[in-house]
Steps between C-alpha positions, in 0.01 A plus 500: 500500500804757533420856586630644186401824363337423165140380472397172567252353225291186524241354284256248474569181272225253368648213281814688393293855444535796657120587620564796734822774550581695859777697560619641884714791519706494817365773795144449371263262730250275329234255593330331192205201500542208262182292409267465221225753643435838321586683805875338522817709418658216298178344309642092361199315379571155585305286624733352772496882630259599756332825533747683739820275480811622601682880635769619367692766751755708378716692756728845496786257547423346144373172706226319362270267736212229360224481698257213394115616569340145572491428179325136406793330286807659737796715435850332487852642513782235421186229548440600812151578553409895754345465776208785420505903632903408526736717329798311349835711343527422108805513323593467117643137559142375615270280368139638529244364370090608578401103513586185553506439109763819466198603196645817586830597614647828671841607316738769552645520139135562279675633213668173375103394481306549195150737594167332489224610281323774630136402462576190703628731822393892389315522838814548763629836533900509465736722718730680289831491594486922554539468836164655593397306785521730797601777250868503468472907437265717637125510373514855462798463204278210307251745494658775376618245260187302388246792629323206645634156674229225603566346887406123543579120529554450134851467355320719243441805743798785509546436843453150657354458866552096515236451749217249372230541751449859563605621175333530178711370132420926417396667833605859434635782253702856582484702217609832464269748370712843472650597816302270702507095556219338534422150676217291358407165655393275174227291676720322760380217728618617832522885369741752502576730799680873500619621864244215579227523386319333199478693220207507274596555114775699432690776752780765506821338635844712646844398612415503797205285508508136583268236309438135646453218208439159688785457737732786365567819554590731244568826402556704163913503610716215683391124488247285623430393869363161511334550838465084600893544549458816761476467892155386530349647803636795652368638823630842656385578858130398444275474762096447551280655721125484525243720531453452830826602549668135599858427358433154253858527389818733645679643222773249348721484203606180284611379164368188263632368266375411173398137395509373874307365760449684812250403830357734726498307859402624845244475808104563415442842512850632388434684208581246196194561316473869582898498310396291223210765421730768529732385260241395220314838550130272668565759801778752421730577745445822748874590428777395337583398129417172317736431154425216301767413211653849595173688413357711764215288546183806553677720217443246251234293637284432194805346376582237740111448628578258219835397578377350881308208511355424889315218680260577815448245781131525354442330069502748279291274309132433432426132663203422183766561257691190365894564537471554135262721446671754840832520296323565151272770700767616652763525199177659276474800769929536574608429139177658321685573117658122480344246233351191582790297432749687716279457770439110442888485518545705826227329699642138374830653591396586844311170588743313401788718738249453799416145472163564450388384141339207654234640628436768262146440437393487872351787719704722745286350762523196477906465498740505773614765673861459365352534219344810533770652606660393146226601302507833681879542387466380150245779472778718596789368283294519196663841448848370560518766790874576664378445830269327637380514862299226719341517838532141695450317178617197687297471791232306321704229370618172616927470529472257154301780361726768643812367395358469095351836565849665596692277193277771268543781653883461490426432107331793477792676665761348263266646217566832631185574741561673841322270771444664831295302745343546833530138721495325824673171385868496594523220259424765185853656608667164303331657120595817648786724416440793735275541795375813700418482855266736648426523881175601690407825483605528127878507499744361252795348691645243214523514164807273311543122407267249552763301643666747767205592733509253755879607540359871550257417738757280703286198460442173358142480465240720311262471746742690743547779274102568470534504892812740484252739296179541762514747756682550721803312351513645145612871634852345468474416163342849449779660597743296280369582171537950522245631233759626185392806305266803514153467562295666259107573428349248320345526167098335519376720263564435128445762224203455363641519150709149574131292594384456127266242472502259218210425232193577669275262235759234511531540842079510529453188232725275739382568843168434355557158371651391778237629730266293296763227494450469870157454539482303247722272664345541851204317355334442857512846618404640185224280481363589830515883387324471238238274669408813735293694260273165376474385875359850675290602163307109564447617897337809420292364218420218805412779753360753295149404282494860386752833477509643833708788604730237614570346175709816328638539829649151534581557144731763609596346780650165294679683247666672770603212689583333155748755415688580868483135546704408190752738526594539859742275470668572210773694540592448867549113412724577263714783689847339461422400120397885430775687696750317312396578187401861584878496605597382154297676255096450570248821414246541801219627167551160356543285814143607639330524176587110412328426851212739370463346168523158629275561830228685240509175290380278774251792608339527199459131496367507806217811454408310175442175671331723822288669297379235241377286786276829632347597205427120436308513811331818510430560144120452448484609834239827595736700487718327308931544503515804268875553294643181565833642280497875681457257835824284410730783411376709779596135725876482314566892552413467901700185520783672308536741753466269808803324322687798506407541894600159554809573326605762694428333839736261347776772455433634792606204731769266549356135503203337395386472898444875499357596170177230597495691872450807287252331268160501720615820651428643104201273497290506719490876501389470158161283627420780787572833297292417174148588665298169457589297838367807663381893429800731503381794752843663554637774309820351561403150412442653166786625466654191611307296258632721199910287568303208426452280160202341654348851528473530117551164364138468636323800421662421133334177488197655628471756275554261189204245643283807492269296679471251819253313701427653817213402783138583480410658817111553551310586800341266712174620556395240714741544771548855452267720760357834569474638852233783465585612851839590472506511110772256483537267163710182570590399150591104436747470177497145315682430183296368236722343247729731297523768258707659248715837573712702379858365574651869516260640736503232731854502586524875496303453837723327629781782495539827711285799393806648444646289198268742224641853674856322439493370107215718373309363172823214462315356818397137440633449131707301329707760378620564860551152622689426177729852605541341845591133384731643275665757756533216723711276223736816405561564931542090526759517221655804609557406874599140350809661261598731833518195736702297292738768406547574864625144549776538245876448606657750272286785566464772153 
């Protein structure tokens, strides 16, 4: 096609009628989706058209490029079928056709065509040939024109962003409104951003300001920046130092760019995970500057949160999902305004780009690590991000597996993603087209082509260069490589303005039903949880003929252990799975409430089941279980608030190991403090016992029995004896069966003297264990939102 200055038209022909009109004007990029799906640019209902067919790509340069999209029936220039995710230059003298049956034909003159009815084809949108894709004049003078222009995908909109995964067919309006513009996002998908952040309904917007819209840039005067076509990765004297004050990475300065492959290579302990955090904002860098698409990357950090996508060595996926149901979980919380049918369509899209629709249905757990690793980046690609970064994805796989595994990732980079990737395999260098090489002690000493290194290093072998990089040998290279710019202070602390969090309910509703999801899946472990309450309500029925002191107090006891039992592990086993998405968009409120809701589910199942089986056995009894319903809520309440104590051991630690060290260590102080295993005759005891659930879990119980069986003790007169001469009486005590008591005063024995001085008349009521149980559950939740907002990356 020649690189003339008029506009280049095309249409879409279906036995000799023209079904659909586009029209390029030359300067003005476009990228629009053909296929018979409602969320296409070009909508042809055929059926020899699949859902996402074919790309059209139209250039500055007045180029146009076909891209076929997998389709099922083929696209064909001149009968020769694509290959698919290749671009291939058009020109007017082709023959395109969308099938092997040419039902419909590509054509460069549509005018000499008759039009189609418009009832068989009203549902595509058609571009209008006034050159408003990218805005050929600035926004600002269609405004002042119109009063109002609409921003989108649609050939409808004023101004056309061609970009059909991140933008929406209308995804924003300026309108002015006297002297002042305003910006309105219209219900977008992936939202709309000013200075970036996310806007919420409609703002004031300057000259000055600059708003993000998928992967542009723009601004009310000049054109369009389609950021996918910037210098990916920009680093400017960053460097990372710990807390404890040791260098992880001197400062150092690079370029990458866009729509390549680059490796990260080195020794162990050189700093190539400690660079890959710094760059995707998991551990910001001390100093320095990070860019990404030529956007400082802190500034404007709510913006591209969403633009990165990034793979820890650990699965940021749940192991008793199916792969399925972790990308619909996942797309639900990252993508929370799309439809169902957008969704079905992106998470068939991504399974079929990994290679992983075979095993769709099966769980997380029970596939291959390869696997994993996929599933873990299709989670990320479902929001098409620019750049995506991976920690060792290959060092689980096999070199077939590998070598498959690499073939996508280079198709994801010819689709216009970014792939950075931390590896020890010299043979991932061949997929690769750049590679960084840091050396021990955190030191960048190579970065250019993957294919020029070993003639760098002065060597022939890989191997060599890892051993040119330890201590004491890699000083040289050290020296080699000067460190280019100004070092500046780093930027770890965003505005708190730029951290909005999406839909809380949405957001809520999700995380919920895939909590649930999960143990419903884990059938076994779930199983066995549930099991607890049924299994230690039969022993003490067993044990116990009547209701001892000991019964409430082994009440208290289980619903304790119930609750810190079943959530200790709950949020450190999923640590790599929640910093992620607290990284792209998660709310702490709804994250821990979902584990609440769900947690409280299983609780009250299992105080319902506890308590049935004790009032089965001790009603009828003298005295009988009194308030069997006061008695179960009283049971879900304590084990609520265990569940939040078990939740925030679970925050508070880093692996699974630890949180069940801490577990007995808030046990078993529970058993000793709450006054039955023995008398409490220290004031400080007492006070001691007040920090515990125990304390008042049982005295509530108590107090709602009312009553208990307690010992008969009688004097035995018959060994009992009187010396007259000294006046002593030796007094023999005997229990004689048992008797009923009140349950209150009883245990109030048990405590310090000192316990009515300290609460007064609230002493030994419900009213003040109920204040205590619920003080505890508002200083559990509290201290749980703190310790998880401590462990964020991007402090605000």
């Amino acid at each position: 096609m020649s690189n003339s200055e008029r506009s280049v038209k095309i249409g879409f022909v279906c036995d000799k009628l023209l079904v659909k009109k586009v029209a390029f004007s030359k300067g003005n990029q476009a990228v629009l989706i053909i296929g018979k799906s409602n969320t296409c640019d070009i909508i042809l209902e055929d059926s020899t058209i699949s859902k996402q067919h074919a790309q059209i790509l139209h250039n500055e340069n007045n180029e146009l490029f076909l891209i076929d999209l997998d389709s099922s029936n083929g696209t064909f220039i001149n009968d020769r079928k694509l290959e698919p995710g290749v671009p291939y230059p058009i020109k007017d003298t082709d023959d395109i056709q969308f099938s092997s049956t040419g039902a419909i034909k590509l054509t460069f003159d549509p005018d000499k065509y008759p039009a189609a009815s418009k009832q068989e084809y009203q549902k595509g949108p058609q571009i209008s040939e006034s050159g408003n894709v990218f805005g050929t004049t600035d926004i600002i003078d269609k405004v002042r024109q119109k009063g109002s222009v609409i921003i989108g995908r649609s050939g409808e909109c004023d101004v056309v962003l061609p970009d059909q995964n991140t933008i929406s067919r209308r995804h924003a309006r300026i309108e002015r409104k006297g002297n002042d513009f305003i910006l309105s996002d219209l219900g977008s998908l992936n939202g709309t951003y000013l200075n970036g952040r996310r806007i919420s309904g409609s703002v004031k917007v300057q000259e000055s300001d600059t708003i993000f819209i998928g992967r542009f840039q723009i601004q009310l005067k000049g054109r369009a920046r389609d950021l996918s076509t910037e210098v990916s990765i920009k680093a400017a004297s960053i460097s990372k130092q710990f807390s404890n004050g040791k260098m992880g990475l001197h400062p150092c300065s690079f370029d990458i760019p866009s729509k390549t492959l680059t490796a990260v290579m080195g020794p162990s302990g050189c700093g190539k995970s400690t660079l890959l955090k710094a760059l995707n904002g998991d551990a910001p860098p001390s100093s320095g500057k990070v860019s990404i698409s030529g956007l400082d990357f802190h500034e404007n950090f709510d913006y591209l949160k969403t633009q990165i996508g990034y793979v820890p060595q650990d699965d940021i996926v749940h192991r008793e999902l199916t792969v399925e149901q972790s990308l619909y979980f996942a797309a639900r919380l990252r993508l929370a305004r799309a439809d169902q049918e957008f969704l079905n369509n992106k998470i068939e899209t991504v399974l079929r780009d990994l290679n992983i629709g075979h095993i769709r249905s099966n769980l997380v757990g029970e596939i291959s690590g390869g696997q994993r690793k996929r599933v873990s980046i299709a989670v990320e690609i479902l929001t098409d991000p620019l750049i995506l970064f991976l920690d060792e994805p290959t060092s689980p796989l096999d070199p077939q597996t590998i070598e498959e595994f690499l073939g996508i990732l280079k198709n994801l980079a010819k689709k216009g993603t970014t792939v950075m990737m931390v590896t020890h395999k010299p043979e991932d260098l061949h997929y690769m087209d750049s590679v960084i090489f840091m050396a021990e002690g955190g030191y960048l000493v190579y970065q250019g082509d993957s294919k020029n290194y070993l003639n760098y290093f002065q060597t022939v072998d890989t191997v060599k260069v890892y051993a040119e990089l330890a201590k004491p040998k890699s000083q040289k290279w050290i020296e080699k490589r000067p460190i280019k710019g100004n070092t500046t202070k780093g930027q770890s602390v965003i505005n708190p303005q730029q951290r909005k969090s999406v839909n809380f309910f949405s957001q809520f509703w999700w995380l919920t039903a895939r909590y649930f999801t999960i143990k419903f899946n884990d059938k076994v472990n779930t199983g066995i949880l549930i099991a607890q309450a049924p299994i230690i309500a039969c022993l003490i029925c067993l044990i116990f003929d009547n209701i001892s002191q000991a019964v409430p107090f082994l009440m208290a006891i289980s619903a304790i252990w119930f609750g810190t039992n079943n959530a200790a592990r709950e949020i450190v086993g999923e640590t790599a799975i929640y910093k992620r998405e607290r990284m792209f968009n998660q709310g702490i409120l709804p994250y821990v409430l979902s584990k609440i809701t769900v947690l409280g589910a299983f609780a009250t199942l299992q105080s319902l089941l506890f308590v049935l089986i004790i009032f089965v056995k001790f009603h009828g009894n003298s005295p009988s279980w009194n308030e069997p319903f006061i008695s179960f809520l009283w049971m879900l309440l304590l084990s609520i608030a265990a569940s939040l104590l078990g939740l925030l051991l679970s925050a508070l630690v880093s692996s699974t190991e630890k949180v069940m060290t801490l577990v007995p260590i808030a046990l078993i102080p529970q058993i000793m403090l709450a006054g039955i295993v023995t008398k409490i005759n220290s004031i400080w005891v007492e006070f001691l016992s007040y920090f515990t659930l125990a304390r008042w879990g049982t005295e509530g119980f108590s107090l709602i029995q009312k009553n208990i069986t307690v010992p008969n003790i009688v004097i035995d007169k018959e060994r009992s004896s009187y010396d007259e001469s000294t006046q002593d009486i030796d007094l023999v005590l005997r229990e004689n069966g048992t008797k009923t008591a009140d349950a209150k005063t009883e245990l109030v024995k048990q405590f310090h003297d000192s316990y009515p001085k300290n609460f007064g008349d609230l002493h030994a009521t419900v009213t003040l264990d109920l204040l205590m149980i619920v003080a505890f559950c508002c200083l559990f939740f509290i201290l749980i939102y703190i310790t998880l907002k401590r462990k964020d990356s991007m402090k605000s």
